[in-house]
GROMACS .gro file of C-alpha atoms in nm:
model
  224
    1UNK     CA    1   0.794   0.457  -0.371
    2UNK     CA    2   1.134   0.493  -0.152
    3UNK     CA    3   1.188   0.751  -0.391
    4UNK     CA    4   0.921   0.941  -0.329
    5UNK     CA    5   0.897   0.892   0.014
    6UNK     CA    6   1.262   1.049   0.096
    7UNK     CA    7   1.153   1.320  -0.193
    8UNK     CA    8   0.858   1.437   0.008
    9UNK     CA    9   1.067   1.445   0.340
   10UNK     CA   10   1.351   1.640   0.200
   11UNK     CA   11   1.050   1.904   0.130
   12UNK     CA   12   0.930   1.850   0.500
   13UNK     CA   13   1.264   1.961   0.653
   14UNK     CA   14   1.262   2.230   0.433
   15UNK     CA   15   0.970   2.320   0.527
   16UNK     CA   16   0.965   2.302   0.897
   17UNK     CA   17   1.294   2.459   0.932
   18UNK     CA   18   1.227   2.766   0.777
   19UNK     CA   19   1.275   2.982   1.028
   20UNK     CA   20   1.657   2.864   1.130
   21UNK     CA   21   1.756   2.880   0.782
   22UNK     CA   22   1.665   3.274   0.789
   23UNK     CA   23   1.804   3.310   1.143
   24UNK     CA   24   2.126   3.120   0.946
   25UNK     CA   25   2.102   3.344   0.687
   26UNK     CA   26   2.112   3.627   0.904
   27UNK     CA   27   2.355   3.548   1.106
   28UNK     CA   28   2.565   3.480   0.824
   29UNK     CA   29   2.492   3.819   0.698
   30UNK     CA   30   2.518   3.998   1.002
   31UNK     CA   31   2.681   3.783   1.249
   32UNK     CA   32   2.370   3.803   1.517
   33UNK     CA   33   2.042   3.800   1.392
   34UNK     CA   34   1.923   4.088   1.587
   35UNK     CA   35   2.169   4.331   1.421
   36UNK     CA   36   1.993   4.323   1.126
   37UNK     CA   37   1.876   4.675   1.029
   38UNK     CA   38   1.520   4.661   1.088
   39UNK     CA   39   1.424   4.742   0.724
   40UNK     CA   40   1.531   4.371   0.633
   41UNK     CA   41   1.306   4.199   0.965
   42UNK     CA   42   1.026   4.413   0.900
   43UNK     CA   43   1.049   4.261   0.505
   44UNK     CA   44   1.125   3.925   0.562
   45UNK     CA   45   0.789   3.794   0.417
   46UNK     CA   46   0.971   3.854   0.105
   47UNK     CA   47   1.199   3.572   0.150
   48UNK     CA   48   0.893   3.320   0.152
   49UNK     CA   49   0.911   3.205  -0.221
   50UNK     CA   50   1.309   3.098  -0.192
   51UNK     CA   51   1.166   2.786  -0.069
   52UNK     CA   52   0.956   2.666  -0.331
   53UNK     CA   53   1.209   2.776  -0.533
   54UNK     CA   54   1.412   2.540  -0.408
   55UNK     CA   55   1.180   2.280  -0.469
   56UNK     CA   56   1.181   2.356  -0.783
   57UNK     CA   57   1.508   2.377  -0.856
   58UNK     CA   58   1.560   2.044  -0.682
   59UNK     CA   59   1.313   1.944  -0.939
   60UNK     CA   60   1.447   2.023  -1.270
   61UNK     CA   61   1.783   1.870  -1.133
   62UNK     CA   62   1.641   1.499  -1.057
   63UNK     CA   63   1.432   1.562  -1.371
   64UNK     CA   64   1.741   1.639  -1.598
   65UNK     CA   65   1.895   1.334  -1.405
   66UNK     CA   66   1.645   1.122  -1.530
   67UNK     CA   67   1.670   1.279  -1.905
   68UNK     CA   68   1.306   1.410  -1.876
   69UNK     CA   69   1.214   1.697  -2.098
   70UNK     CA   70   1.084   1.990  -1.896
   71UNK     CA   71   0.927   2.204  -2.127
   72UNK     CA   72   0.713   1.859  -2.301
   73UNK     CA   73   0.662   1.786  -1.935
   74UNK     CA   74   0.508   2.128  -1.870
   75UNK     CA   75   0.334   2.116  -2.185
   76UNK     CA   76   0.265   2.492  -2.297
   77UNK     CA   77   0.183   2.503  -2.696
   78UNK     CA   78  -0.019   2.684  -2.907
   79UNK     CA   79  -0.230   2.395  -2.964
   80UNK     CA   80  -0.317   2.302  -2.570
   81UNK     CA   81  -0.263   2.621  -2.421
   82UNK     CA   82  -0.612   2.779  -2.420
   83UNK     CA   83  -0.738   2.492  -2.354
   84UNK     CA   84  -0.532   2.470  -2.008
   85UNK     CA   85  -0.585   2.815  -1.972
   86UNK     CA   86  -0.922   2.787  -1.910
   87UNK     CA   87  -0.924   2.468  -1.723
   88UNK     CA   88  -0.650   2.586  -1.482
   89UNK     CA   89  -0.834   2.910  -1.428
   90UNK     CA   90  -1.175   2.730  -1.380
   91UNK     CA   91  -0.978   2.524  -1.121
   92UNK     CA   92  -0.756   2.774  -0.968
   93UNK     CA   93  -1.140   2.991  -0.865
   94UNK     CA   94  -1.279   2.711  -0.722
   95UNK     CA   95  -0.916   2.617  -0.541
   96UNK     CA   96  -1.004   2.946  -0.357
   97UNK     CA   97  -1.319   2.904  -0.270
   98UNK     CA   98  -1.218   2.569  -0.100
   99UNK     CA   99  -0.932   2.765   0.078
  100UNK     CA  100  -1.163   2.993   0.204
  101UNK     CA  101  -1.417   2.735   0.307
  102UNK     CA  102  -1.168   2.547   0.468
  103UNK     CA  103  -1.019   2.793   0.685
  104UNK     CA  104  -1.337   2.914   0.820
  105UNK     CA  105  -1.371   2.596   0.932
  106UNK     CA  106  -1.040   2.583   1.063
  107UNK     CA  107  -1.043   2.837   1.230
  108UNK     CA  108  -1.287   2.696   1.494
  109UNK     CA  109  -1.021   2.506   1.578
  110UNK     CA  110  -0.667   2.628   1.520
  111UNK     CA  111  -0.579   2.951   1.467
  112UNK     CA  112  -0.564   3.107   1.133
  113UNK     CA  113  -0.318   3.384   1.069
  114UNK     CA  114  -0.493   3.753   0.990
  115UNK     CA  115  -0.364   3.773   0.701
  116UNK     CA  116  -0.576   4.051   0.550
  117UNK     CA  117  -0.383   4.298   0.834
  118UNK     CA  118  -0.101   4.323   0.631
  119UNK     CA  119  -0.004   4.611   0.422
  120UNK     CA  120  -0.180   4.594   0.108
  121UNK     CA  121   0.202   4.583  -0.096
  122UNK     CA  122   0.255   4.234   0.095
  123UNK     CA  123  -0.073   4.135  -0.122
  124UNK     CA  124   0.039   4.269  -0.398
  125UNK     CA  125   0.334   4.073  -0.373
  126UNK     CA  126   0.163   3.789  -0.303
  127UNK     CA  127  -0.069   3.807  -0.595
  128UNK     CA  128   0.202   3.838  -0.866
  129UNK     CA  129   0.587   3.701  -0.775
  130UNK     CA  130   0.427   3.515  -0.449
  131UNK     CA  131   0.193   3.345  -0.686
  132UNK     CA  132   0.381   3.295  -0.976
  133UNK     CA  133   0.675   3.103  -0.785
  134UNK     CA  134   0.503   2.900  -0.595
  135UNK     CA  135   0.230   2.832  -0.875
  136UNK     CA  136   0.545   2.687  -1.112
  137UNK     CA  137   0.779   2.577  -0.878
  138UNK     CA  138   0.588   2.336  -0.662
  139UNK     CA  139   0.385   2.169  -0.920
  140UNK     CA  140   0.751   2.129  -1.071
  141UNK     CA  141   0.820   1.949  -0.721
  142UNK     CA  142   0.490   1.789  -0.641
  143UNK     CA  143   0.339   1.717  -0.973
  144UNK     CA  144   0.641   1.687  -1.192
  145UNK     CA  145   0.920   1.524  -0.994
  146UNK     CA  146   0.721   1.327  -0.756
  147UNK     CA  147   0.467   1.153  -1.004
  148UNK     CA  148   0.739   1.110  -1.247
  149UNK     CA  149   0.951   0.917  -0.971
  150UNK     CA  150   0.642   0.704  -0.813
  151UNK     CA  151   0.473   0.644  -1.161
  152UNK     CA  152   0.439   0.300  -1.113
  153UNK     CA  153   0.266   0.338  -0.833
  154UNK     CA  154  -0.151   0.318  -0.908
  155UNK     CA  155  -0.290   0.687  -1.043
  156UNK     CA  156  -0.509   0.727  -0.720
  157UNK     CA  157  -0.193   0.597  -0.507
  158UNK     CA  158   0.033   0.878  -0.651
  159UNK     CA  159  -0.244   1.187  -0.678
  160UNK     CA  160  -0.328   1.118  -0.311
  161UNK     CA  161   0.049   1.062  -0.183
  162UNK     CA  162   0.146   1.348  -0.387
  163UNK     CA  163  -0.108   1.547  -0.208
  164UNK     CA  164  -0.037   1.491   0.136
  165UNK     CA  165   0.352   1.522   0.045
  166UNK     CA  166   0.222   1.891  -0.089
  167UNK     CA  167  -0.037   1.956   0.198
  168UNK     CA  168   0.245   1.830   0.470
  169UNK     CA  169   0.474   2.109   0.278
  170UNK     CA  170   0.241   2.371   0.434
  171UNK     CA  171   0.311   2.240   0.797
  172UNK     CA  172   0.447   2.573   0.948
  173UNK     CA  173   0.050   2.688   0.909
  174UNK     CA  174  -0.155   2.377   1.044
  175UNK     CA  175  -0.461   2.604   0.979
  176UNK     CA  176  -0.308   2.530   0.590
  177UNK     CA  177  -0.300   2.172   0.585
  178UNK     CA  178  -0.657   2.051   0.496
  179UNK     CA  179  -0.728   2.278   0.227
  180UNK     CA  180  -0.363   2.220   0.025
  181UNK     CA  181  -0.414   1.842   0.080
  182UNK     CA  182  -0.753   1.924  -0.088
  183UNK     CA  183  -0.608   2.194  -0.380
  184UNK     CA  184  -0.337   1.894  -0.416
  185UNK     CA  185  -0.608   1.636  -0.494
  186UNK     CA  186  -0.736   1.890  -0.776
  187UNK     CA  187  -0.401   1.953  -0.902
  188UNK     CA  188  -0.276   1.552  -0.887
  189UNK     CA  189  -0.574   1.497  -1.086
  190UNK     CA  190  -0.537   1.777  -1.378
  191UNK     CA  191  -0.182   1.712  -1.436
  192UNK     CA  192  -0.253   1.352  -1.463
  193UNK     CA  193  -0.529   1.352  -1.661
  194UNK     CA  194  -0.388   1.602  -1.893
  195UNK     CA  195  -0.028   1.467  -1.912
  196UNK     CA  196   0.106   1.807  -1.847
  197UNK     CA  197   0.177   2.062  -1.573
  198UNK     CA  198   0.077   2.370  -1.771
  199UNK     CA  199  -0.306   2.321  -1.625
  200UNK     CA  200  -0.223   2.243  -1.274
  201UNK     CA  201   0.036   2.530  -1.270
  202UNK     CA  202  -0.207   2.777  -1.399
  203UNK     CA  203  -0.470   2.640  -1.141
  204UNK     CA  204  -0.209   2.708  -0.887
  205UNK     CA  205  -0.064   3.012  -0.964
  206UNK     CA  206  -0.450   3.158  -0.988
  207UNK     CA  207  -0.538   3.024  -0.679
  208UNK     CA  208  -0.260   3.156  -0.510
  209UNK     CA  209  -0.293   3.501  -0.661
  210UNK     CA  210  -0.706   3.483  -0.603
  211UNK     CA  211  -0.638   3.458  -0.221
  212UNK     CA  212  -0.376   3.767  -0.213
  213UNK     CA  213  -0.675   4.002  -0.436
  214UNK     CA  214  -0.935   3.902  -0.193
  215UNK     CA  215  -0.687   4.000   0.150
  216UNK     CA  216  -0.586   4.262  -0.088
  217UNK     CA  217  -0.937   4.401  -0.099
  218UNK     CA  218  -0.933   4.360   0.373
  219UNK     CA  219  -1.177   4.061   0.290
  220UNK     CA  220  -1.130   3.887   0.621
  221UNK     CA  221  -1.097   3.515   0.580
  222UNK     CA  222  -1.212   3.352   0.870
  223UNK     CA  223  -1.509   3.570   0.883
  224UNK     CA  224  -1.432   3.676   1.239
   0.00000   0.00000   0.00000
């Protein structure tokens, strides 16, 4: 549990301090932020899946630590792999729809960002490497590394904490927060019924790319 506790935060400060660490990075580069040529501000959206892939190389670290085998962990075979195909699609379309749902609700309350006024290559960037990343990466993090390190914790205990570790990893979008606690429910609860990763990282990945075709297509979320 302390584990996974100090896990979840070490994702939280990532999280949450985003934005120095690219200020950092830039200053690094450039020695002030603001003499950056304004090719690389206008694109720093770009930079957004470093961080899960942080994750998820913080993952397969603790996980080789702990001799765990990634790839039986992740679990793609001939044998399973339609199988969690279809599942992880089935529950990667109705991930979006609860996204969407969500943040029309949200958005009554908090602001959502507009994200179908970006320029359609953001989407398209958001439906294939921005979905991809993420999709493997974090259930690497959140469904991998995490359950493996509170599994003796009860199975509701560690899909729900596991959830609000992932839902709380979305806090620089509070608009975020009640639909990934949700998609984390639905993604504790395929990997651990399954065994395996390969259906909750399809789900993801699908769910993610879903939401970047439909801003792709100027579908505007919050219905405004």
């Amino acid at each position: 549990m302390a584990e996974l506790l100090a896990w979840s935060v070490v994702a939280y400060l990532l999280a949450s301090n985003s934005g120095p660490i690219i200020v950092f990075g830039l200053s690094a580069v450039y020695g002030d932020p603001a003499a950056a040529p304004a090719s690389v501000l206008q694109n720093l959206i770009y930079v957004s899946p470093v961080f899960p892939l942080v994750l998820g190389l913080l993952a397969v670290a603790r996980l080789k630590i702990g001799n765990v085998n990634i790839c039986a962990s992740i679990g793609f075979s001939g044998k399973t792999l339609p199988r969690d195909m279809l599942v992880g699609a089935i529950a990667g379309i109705v991930s979006v729809g609860i996204a969407v749902t969500s943040l029309r609700i949200a958005a009554h309350y908090v602001d959502v960002p507009p994200m179908h006024l970006l320029p359609p290559p953001v989407h398209l960037y958001f439906m294939t490497i921005g979905a991809l990343v993420p999709g493997v990466c974090e259930e690497l993090f959140f469904r991998g590394m995490l359950m493996k390190v509170g599994s003796r914790l009860p199975r509701v205990a560690i899909i729900v904490l596991t959830a609000i570790a992932f839902s709380v990893w979305h806090i620089g979008t509070p608009a975020y927060l009640p639909h990934t606690f949700l998609l984390g429910l639905i993604f504790g609860i395929l990997a651990n019924a399954s065994g395996r990763l390969a259906p909750s990282m399809v789900a993801h990945t699908i769910a993610n790319a879903g939401m970047g075709l439909l801003l792709l297509s100027g579908f505007n979320i919050v219905g405004q």
